[in-house]
XYZ file of C-alpha atoms in Angstrom:
578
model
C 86.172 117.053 154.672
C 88.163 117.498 151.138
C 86.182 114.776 149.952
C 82.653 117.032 150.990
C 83.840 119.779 149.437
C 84.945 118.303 146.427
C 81.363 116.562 146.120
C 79.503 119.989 146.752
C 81.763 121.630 144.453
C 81.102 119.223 141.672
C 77.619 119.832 142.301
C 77.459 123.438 142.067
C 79.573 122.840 138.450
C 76.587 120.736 137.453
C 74.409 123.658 137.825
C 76.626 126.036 136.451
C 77.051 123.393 133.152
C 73.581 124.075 132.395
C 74.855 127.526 131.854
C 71.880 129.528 132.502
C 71.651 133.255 132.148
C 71.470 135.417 135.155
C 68.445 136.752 135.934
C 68.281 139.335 138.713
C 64.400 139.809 138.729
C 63.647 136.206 139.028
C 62.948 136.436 142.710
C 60.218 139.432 142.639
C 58.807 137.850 139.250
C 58.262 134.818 141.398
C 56.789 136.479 144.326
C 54.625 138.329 142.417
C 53.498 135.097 140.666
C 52.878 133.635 143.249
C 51.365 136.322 145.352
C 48.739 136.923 142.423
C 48.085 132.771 142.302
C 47.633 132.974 146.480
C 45.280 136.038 145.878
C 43.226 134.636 143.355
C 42.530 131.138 145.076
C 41.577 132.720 148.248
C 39.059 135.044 146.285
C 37.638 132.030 144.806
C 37.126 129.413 147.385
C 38.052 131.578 150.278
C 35.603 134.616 150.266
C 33.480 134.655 147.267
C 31.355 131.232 147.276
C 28.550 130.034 144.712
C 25.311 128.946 146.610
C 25.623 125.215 147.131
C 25.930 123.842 143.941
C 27.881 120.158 143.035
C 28.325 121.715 139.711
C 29.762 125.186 140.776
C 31.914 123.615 143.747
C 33.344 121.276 140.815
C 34.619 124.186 138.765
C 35.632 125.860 141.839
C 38.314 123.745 142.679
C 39.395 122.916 138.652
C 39.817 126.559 138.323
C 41.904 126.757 141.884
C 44.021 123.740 141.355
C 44.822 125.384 137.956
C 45.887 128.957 139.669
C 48.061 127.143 142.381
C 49.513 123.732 140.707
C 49.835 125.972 137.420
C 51.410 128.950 139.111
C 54.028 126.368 141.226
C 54.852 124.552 137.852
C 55.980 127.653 136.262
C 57.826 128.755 139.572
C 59.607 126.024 139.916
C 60.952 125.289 136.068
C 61.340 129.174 134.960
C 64.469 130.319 133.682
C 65.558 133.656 131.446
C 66.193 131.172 128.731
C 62.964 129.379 127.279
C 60.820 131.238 129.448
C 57.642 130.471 127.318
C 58.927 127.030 127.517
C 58.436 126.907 131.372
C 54.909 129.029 130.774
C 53.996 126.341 128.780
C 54.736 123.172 130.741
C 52.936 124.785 133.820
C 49.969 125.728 132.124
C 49.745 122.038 130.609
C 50.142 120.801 133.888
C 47.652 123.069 135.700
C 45.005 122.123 133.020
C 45.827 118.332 133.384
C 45.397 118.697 137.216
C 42.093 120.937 136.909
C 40.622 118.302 134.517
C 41.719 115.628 137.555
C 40.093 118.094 139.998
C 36.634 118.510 138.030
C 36.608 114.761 137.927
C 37.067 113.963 141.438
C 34.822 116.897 142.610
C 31.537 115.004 140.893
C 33.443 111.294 142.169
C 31.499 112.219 145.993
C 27.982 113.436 146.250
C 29.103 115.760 148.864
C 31.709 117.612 146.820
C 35.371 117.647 146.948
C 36.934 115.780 148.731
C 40.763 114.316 149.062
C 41.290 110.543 147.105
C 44.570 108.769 145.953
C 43.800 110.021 141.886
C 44.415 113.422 142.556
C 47.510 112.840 144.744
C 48.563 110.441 141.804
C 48.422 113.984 139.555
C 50.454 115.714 141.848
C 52.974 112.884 142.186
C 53.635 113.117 138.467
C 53.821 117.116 137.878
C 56.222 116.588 140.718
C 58.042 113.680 138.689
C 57.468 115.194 135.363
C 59.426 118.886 136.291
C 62.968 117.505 136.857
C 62.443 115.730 133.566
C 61.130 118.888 131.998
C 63.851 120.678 133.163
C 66.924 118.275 132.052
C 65.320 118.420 128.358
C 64.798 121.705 128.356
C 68.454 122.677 129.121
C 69.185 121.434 125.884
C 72.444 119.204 125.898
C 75.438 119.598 123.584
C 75.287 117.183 121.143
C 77.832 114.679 122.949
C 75.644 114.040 125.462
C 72.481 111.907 125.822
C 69.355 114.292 125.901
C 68.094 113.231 129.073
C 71.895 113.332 131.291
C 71.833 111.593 134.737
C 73.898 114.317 136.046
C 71.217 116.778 135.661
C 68.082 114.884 136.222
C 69.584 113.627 139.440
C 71.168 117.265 140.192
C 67.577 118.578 139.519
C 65.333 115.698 141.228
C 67.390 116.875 144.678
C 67.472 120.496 144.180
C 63.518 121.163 143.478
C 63.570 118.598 146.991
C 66.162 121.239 148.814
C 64.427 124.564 147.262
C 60.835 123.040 148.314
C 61.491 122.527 151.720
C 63.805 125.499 152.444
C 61.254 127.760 150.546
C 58.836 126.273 153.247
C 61.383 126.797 156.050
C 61.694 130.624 154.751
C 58.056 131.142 154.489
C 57.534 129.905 157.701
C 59.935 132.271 159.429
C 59.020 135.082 157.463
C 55.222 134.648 159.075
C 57.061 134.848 162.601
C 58.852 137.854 161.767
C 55.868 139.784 160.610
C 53.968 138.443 163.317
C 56.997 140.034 165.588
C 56.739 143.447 163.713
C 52.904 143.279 164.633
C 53.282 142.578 167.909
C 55.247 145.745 168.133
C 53.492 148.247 166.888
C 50.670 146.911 168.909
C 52.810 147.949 171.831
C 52.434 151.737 171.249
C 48.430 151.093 170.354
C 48.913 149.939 166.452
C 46.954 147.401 165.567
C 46.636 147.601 162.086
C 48.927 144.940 161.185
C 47.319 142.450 163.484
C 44.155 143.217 161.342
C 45.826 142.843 158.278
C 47.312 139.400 159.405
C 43.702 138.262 160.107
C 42.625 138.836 157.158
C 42.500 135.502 154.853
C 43.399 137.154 151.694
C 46.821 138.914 153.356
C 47.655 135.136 154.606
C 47.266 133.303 150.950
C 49.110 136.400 149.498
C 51.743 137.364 151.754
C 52.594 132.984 151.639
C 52.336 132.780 148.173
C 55.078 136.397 147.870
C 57.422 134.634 150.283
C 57.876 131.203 148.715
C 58.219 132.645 145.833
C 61.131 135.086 146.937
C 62.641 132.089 148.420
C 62.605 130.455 145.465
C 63.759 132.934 143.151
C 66.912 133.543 145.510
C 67.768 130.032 145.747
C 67.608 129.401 142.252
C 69.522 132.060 141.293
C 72.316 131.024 143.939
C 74.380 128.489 142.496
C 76.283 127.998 145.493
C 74.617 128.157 148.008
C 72.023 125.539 146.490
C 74.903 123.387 145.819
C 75.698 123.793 149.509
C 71.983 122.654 150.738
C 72.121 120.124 148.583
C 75.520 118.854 149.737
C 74.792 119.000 153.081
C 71.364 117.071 152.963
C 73.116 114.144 150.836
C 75.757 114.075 153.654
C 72.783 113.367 156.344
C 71.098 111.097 154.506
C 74.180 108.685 153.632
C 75.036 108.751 156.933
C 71.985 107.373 158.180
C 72.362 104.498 155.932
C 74.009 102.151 157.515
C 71.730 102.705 160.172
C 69.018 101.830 157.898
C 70.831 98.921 156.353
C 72.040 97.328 159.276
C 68.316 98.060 160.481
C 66.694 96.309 157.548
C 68.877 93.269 157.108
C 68.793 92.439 160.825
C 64.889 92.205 160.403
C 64.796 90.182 157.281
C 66.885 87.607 158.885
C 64.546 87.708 162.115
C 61.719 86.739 160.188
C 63.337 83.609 159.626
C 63.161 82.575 162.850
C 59.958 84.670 164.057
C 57.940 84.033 160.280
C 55.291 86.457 159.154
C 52.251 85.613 161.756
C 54.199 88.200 164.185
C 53.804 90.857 161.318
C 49.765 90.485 160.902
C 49.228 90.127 164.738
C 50.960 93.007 165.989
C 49.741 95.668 163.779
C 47.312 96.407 161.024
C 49.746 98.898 159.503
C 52.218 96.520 158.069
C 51.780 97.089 154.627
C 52.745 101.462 155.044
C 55.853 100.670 157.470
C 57.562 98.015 154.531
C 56.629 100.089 151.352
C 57.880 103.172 153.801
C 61.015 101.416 154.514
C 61.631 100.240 150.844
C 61.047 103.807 150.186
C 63.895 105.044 152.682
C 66.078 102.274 151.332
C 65.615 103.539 148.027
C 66.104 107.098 148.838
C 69.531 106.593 151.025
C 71.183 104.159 148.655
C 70.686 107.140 145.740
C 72.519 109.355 148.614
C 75.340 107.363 148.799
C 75.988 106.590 145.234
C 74.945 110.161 143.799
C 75.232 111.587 140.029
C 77.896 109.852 139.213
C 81.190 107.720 140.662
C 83.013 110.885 140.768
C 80.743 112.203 143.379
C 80.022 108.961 144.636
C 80.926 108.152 148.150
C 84.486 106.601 148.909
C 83.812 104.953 151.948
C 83.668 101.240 152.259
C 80.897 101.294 155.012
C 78.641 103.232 153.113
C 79.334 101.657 149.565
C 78.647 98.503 151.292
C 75.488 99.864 153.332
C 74.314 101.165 149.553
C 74.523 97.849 148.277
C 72.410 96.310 151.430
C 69.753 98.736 151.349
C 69.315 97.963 146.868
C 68.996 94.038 147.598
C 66.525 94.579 150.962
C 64.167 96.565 148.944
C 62.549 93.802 146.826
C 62.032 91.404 149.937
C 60.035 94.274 151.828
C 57.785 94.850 148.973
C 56.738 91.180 148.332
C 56.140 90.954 152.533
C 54.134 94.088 151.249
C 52.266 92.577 148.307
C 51.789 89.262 151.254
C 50.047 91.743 153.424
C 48.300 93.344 150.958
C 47.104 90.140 149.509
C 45.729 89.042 152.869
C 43.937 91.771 153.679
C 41.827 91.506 150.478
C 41.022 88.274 151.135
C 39.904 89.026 154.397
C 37.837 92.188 153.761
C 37.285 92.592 149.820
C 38.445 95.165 147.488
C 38.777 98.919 148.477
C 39.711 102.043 146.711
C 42.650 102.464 149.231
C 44.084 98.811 148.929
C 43.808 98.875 145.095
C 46.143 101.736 145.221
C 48.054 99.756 147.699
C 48.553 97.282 146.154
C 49.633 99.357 142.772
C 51.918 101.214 145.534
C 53.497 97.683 146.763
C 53.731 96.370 142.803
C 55.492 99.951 142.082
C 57.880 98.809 144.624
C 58.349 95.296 143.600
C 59.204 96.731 140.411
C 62.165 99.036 142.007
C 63.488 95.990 144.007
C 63.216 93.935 140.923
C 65.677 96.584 138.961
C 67.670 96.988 141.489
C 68.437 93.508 142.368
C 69.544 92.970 138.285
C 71.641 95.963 138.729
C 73.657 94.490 141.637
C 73.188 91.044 139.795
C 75.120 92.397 137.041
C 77.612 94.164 138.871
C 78.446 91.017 140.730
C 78.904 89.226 136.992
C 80.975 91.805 135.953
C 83.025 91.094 139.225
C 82.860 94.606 140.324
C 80.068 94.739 142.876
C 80.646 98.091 143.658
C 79.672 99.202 139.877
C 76.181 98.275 140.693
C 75.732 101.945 141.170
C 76.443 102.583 137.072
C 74.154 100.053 136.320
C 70.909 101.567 138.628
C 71.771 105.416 137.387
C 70.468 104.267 134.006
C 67.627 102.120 135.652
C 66.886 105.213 137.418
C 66.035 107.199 134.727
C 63.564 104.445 133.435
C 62.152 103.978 136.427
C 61.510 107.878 136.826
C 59.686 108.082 133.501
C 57.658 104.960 134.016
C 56.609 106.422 137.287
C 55.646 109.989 135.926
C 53.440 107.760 133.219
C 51.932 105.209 135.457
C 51.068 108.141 138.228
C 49.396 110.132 135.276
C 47.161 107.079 134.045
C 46.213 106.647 137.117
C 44.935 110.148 137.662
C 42.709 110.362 134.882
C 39.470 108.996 134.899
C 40.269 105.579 132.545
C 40.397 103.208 135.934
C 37.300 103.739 138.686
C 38.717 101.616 141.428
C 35.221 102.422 143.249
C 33.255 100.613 140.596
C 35.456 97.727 140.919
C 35.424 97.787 145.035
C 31.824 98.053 145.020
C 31.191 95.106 142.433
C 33.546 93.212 144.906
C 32.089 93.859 148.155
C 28.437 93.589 146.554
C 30.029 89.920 145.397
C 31.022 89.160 148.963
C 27.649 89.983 150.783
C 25.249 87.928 148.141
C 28.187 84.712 148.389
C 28.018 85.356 152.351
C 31.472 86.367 152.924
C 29.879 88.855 154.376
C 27.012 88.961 157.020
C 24.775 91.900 156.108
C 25.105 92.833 159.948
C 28.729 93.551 159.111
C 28.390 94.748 155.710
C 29.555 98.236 155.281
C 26.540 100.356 153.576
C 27.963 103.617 153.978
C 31.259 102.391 151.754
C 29.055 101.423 149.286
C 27.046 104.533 149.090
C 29.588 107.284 149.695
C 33.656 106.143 149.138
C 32.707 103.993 146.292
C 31.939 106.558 143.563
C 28.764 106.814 141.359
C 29.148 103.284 140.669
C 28.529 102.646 144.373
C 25.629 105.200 144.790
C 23.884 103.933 142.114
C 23.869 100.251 143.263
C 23.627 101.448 147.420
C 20.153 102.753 145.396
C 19.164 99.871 143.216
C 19.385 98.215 146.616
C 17.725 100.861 149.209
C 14.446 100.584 146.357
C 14.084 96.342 147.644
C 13.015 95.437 150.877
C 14.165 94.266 153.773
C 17.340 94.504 156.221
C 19.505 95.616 152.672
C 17.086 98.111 151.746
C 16.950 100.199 155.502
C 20.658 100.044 156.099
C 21.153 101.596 152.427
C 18.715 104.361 152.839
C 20.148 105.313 155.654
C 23.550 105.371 153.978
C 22.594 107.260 151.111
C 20.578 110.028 153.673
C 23.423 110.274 155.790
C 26.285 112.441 155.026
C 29.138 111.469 157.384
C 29.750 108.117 158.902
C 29.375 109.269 162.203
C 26.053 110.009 161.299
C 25.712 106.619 159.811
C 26.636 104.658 162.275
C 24.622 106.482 164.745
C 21.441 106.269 162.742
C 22.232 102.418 162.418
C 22.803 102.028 166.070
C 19.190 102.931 166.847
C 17.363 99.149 165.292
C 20.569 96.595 166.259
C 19.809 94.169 168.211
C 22.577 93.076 170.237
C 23.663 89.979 172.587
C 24.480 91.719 175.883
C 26.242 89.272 178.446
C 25.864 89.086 181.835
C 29.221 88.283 183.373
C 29.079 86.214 186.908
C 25.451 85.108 186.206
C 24.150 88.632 187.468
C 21.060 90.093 187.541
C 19.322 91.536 183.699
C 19.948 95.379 182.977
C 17.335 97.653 183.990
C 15.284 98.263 180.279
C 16.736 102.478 180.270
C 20.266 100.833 181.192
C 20.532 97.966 178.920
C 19.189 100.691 175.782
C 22.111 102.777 176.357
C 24.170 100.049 176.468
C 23.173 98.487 173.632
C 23.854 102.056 171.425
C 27.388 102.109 172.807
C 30.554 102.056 171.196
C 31.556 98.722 172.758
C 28.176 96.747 171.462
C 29.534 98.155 167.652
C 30.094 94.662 167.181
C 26.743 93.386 168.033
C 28.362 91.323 170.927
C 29.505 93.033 174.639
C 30.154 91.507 178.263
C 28.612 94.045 181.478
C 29.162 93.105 184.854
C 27.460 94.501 188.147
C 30.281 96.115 190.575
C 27.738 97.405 192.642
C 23.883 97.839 192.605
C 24.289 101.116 191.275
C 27.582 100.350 189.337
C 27.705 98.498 186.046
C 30.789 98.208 183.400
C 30.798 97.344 179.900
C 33.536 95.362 178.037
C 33.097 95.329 173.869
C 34.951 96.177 170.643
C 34.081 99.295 168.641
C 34.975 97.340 165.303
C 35.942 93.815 164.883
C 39.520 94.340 164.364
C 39.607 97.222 167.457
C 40.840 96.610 170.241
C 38.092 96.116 173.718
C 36.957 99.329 175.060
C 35.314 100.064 178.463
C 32.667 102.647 179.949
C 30.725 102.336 182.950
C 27.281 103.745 184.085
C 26.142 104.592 187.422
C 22.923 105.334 189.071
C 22.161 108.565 190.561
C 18.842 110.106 190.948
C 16.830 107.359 189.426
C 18.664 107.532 186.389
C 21.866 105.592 184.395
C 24.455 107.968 182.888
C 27.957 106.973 181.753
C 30.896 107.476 184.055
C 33.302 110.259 182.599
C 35.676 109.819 184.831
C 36.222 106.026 184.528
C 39.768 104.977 184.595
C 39.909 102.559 181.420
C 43.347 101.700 181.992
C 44.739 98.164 179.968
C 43.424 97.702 176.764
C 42.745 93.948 175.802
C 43.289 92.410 172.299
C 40.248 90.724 172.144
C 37.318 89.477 174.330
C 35.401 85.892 173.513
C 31.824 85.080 175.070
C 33.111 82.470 177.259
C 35.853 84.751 179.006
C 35.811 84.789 182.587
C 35.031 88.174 183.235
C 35.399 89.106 187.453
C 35.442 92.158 189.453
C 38.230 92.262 191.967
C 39.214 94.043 195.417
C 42.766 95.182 195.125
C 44.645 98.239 197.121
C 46.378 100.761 195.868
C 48.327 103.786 196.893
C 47.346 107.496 195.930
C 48.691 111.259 196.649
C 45.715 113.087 198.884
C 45.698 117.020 199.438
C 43.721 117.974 201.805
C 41.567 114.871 201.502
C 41.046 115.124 198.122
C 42.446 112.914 195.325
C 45.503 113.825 193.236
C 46.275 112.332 190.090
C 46.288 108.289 188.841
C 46.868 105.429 191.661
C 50.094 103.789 191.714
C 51.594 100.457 193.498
């Protein structure tokens, strides 16, 4: 417990070191800030709205990501001292991110819409602030102009004042919401109104986070305390982690990697997501410095385990990766993937050294001097790479669509299972522009890309392509053909997506379908029935087990079997059991 308080204490003298001035207006300059940026976003994408226009929408949302990621950089890095300084770096920031806005608004030919270069933006402002705010406070000569002590002190504290600004926002909706409640008791329902109205909720959000923010950051103490606490959790869980994380590393040499492709097609996000962790737990443990470092053996030791486990996940990552672009082509989301899994290769790669040279010095536990200074590094490569990648100097939809077009004329690709919609509308103009160059030819290639480029959903797409497939419907048991209205519906169902399905009779008026939705789904099931002189799908067919996968020479067979059920009054209640 002395050892707790001595770390949060140490903290709190961090902040104080930076020797700010008081400044008791902070939290209501904040929430007015704020409130004004919430106020001025809703009134220009959330009442007042431009006849469709790509153009207009496209400064629409570079002006609004300017009022709110402007408005948060300032509210996050402002201080009495260097004010303009703070005014400054948020404005910067807010134009950078509008400029990465305007460009991905025009990237879709339906408007906005949410891709990895504008999260890359946000990524960096988030990187860049801490950084801003260690130079800006300014160092004594002494000391190095970018300290550990307070990037570290500041990474963590914009983490704790984010999330319990969140928290207080949160419960300041359900106390207002309470108050409304209450005066509706006695026949007020003004408040209710007010609440209802969309330019009270951006406002009244935007007032409260700010407040929160304002008070915390003017709280030395109690900010230290958050931020104690939360470092406390999080090396605690890491010998979890560790212990976690080593015990799978060393399965794999007896299970290998085949387990990891089979069983899921999400292996790539669960390693870089555990390298993350790993990352983020070891920094608990070993914090600012050695003074505040942890003194326990399990957790120094756990520290150490997660640094040397990181660099193995992300090369199983970059394996994964790998695979699955030589399976299905390039991609806008496994380029930034793989940049994701390289980023962590990278980390694993300077943290293994670190540990490396630690062992050298024969003092393995000093490992934790060596990353503090790799940290710092890393952090501004990070902030850098994050920002190059938000601006428009790489289109990783011109170089997906170049790919996949290279895969369907070498016949990689079959153009049944060529995806037309990618190329048309998550590729970028690059994409559009060849989805057209193609849709102008003839043939299979030109239909299925006029139809992309008309529809504007994939829903809609794959609907409209439904309609001309011709599909291999199997008749399981050597039964009788479909009826013509049966096997059409059939043939535009989800499980014939794959041009390939198994139905079997279970009664004259009773027919079930077996096919995959995609080809890397899992197989589906509906069933149609005959009433009235017409086939309409079963709603109320009990799909139950899911197979992996279904060949055309599985023995597909309709069995009798008994089962037990709860009856009230006759009537069926709930699923069967044994």
């Amino acid at each position: 417990m002395d050892r707790n308080n001595e770390a949060g204490e140490s903290q709190m003298a961090d902040s104080s070191d930076i020797n700010r001035a008081i400044w008791p207006a902070k939290p209501f300059i904040l929430s007015i800030l704020l409130a004004v940026c919430g106020f001025l976003y809703w009134a220009l994408l959330g009442q007042y709205t431009f006849a469709y226009n790509a153009q207009a929408e496209q400064y629409q949302y570079a002006i609004g990501t300017f009022i709110v990621f402007g408005g948060l950089a300032v509210a996050f890095s402002l201080e009495r001292d260097r004010w303009l300084w703070s005014v400054v770096f948020g404005l910067a920031w807010g134009v950078v991110l509008a400029g990465v806005a305007y460009w991905v608004g025009g990237y879709s030919q339906y408007g906005f819409e949410w891709n990895f270069a504008f999260g890359a933006g946000i990524f960096a402002l988030i990187i860049a602030t801490p950084i801003f705010q260690t130079l800006r406070d300014n160092p004594s000569e002494n000391q190095r102009a970018l300290s550990y002590d307070r990037l570290h002190f500041y990474s963590w504290s914009d983490t704790v004042i984010g999330f319990s600004a969140l928290a207080f926002t949160g419960l300041s909706w359900l106390l207002i919401w309470l108050i409304a409640l209450l005066f509706e008791l006695i026949g007020l329902g003004f408040v209710i109104d007010l609440l209802e109205n969309a330019f009270f909720g951006w406002a009244f959000s935007g007032a409260a986070f700010g407040a929160a923010l304002g008070i915390l950051r003017e709280n030395d103490r109690i900010l230290g305390l958050l931020q104690n606490v939360v470092l406390i959790v999080l090396s605690i869980l890491a010998p979890f982690l560790a212990f976690a994380l080593g015990l799978f590393l060393v399965s794999l040499i007896f299970t290998g990697l085949d387990g990891l492709w089979s069983s899921t097609k999400s292996a790539t996000p669960i390693l870089i997501s555990c390298a993350v962790g790993a990352v983020i737990l070891a920094n608990a443990v070993i914090r600012n410095n050695e003074g505040e470092a942890s003194q326990s053996i399990i957790l120094r030791i756990s520290a150490i385990i997660l640094a040397v486990v990181i660099l193995p996940l992300a090369i199983i990552a970059v394996v994964s990766t790998g695979l699955r672009i030589e399976q299905y082509g390039l991609t806008p989301e496994r380029l930034w993937g793989l940049l994701v899994v390289a980023i962590g290769v990278a980390y694993g790669l300077a943290y293994w050294v670190s540990v490396i040279r630690a062992g050298m010095a024969k003092n393995v536990f000093g490992w934790a001097g060596f990353v503090r200074s790799t940290n710092t590094k890393l952090a501004i490569g990070l902030c850098l790479v994050a920002l190059f990648l938000s601006l428009p100097l790489l289109d990783f939809g011109a170089i997906s669509a170049r790919d996949q077009l290279s895969r369907l004329d070498s016949g990689k690709v079959s153009e049944a299972e060529f995806d037309y919609y990618a190329l048309a509308n998550d590729f970028g103009p690059t994409g559009r522009a060849m989805a057209k160059q193609m849709a102008a030819g003839e043939g299979e290639r030109a239909g299925s890309a006029a139809k992309a480029l008309a529809t504007k959903n994939r829903w809609e797409y794959q609907k409209e392509a439904k309609i001309d497939r011709k599909v291999n419907i199997i008749i399981a048991q050597g039964g009788d053909p479909l009826p013509d209205d049966l096997r059409e519906k059939v043939r535009l169902s989800d499980e014939c997506n794959t041009l390939n399905c198994t139905a079997i009779w279970a009664d004259a008026d009773y027919v079930v379908v077996l096919g995959k939705s995609c080809p890397r789904c899992r197989v589906s099931q509906s069933a149609y029935s005959l009433s009235d002189g017409e086939w309409d799908e079963d709603s109320d067919y009990n799909v139950g087990d899911r197979l992996e996968d279904l060949t055309a020479d599985a023995k597909v067979e309709i069995r009798t079997i008994e089962r037990r059920q709860v009856y009230v009054d006759g009537k069926p209640v709930g699923r069967y059991f044994k």
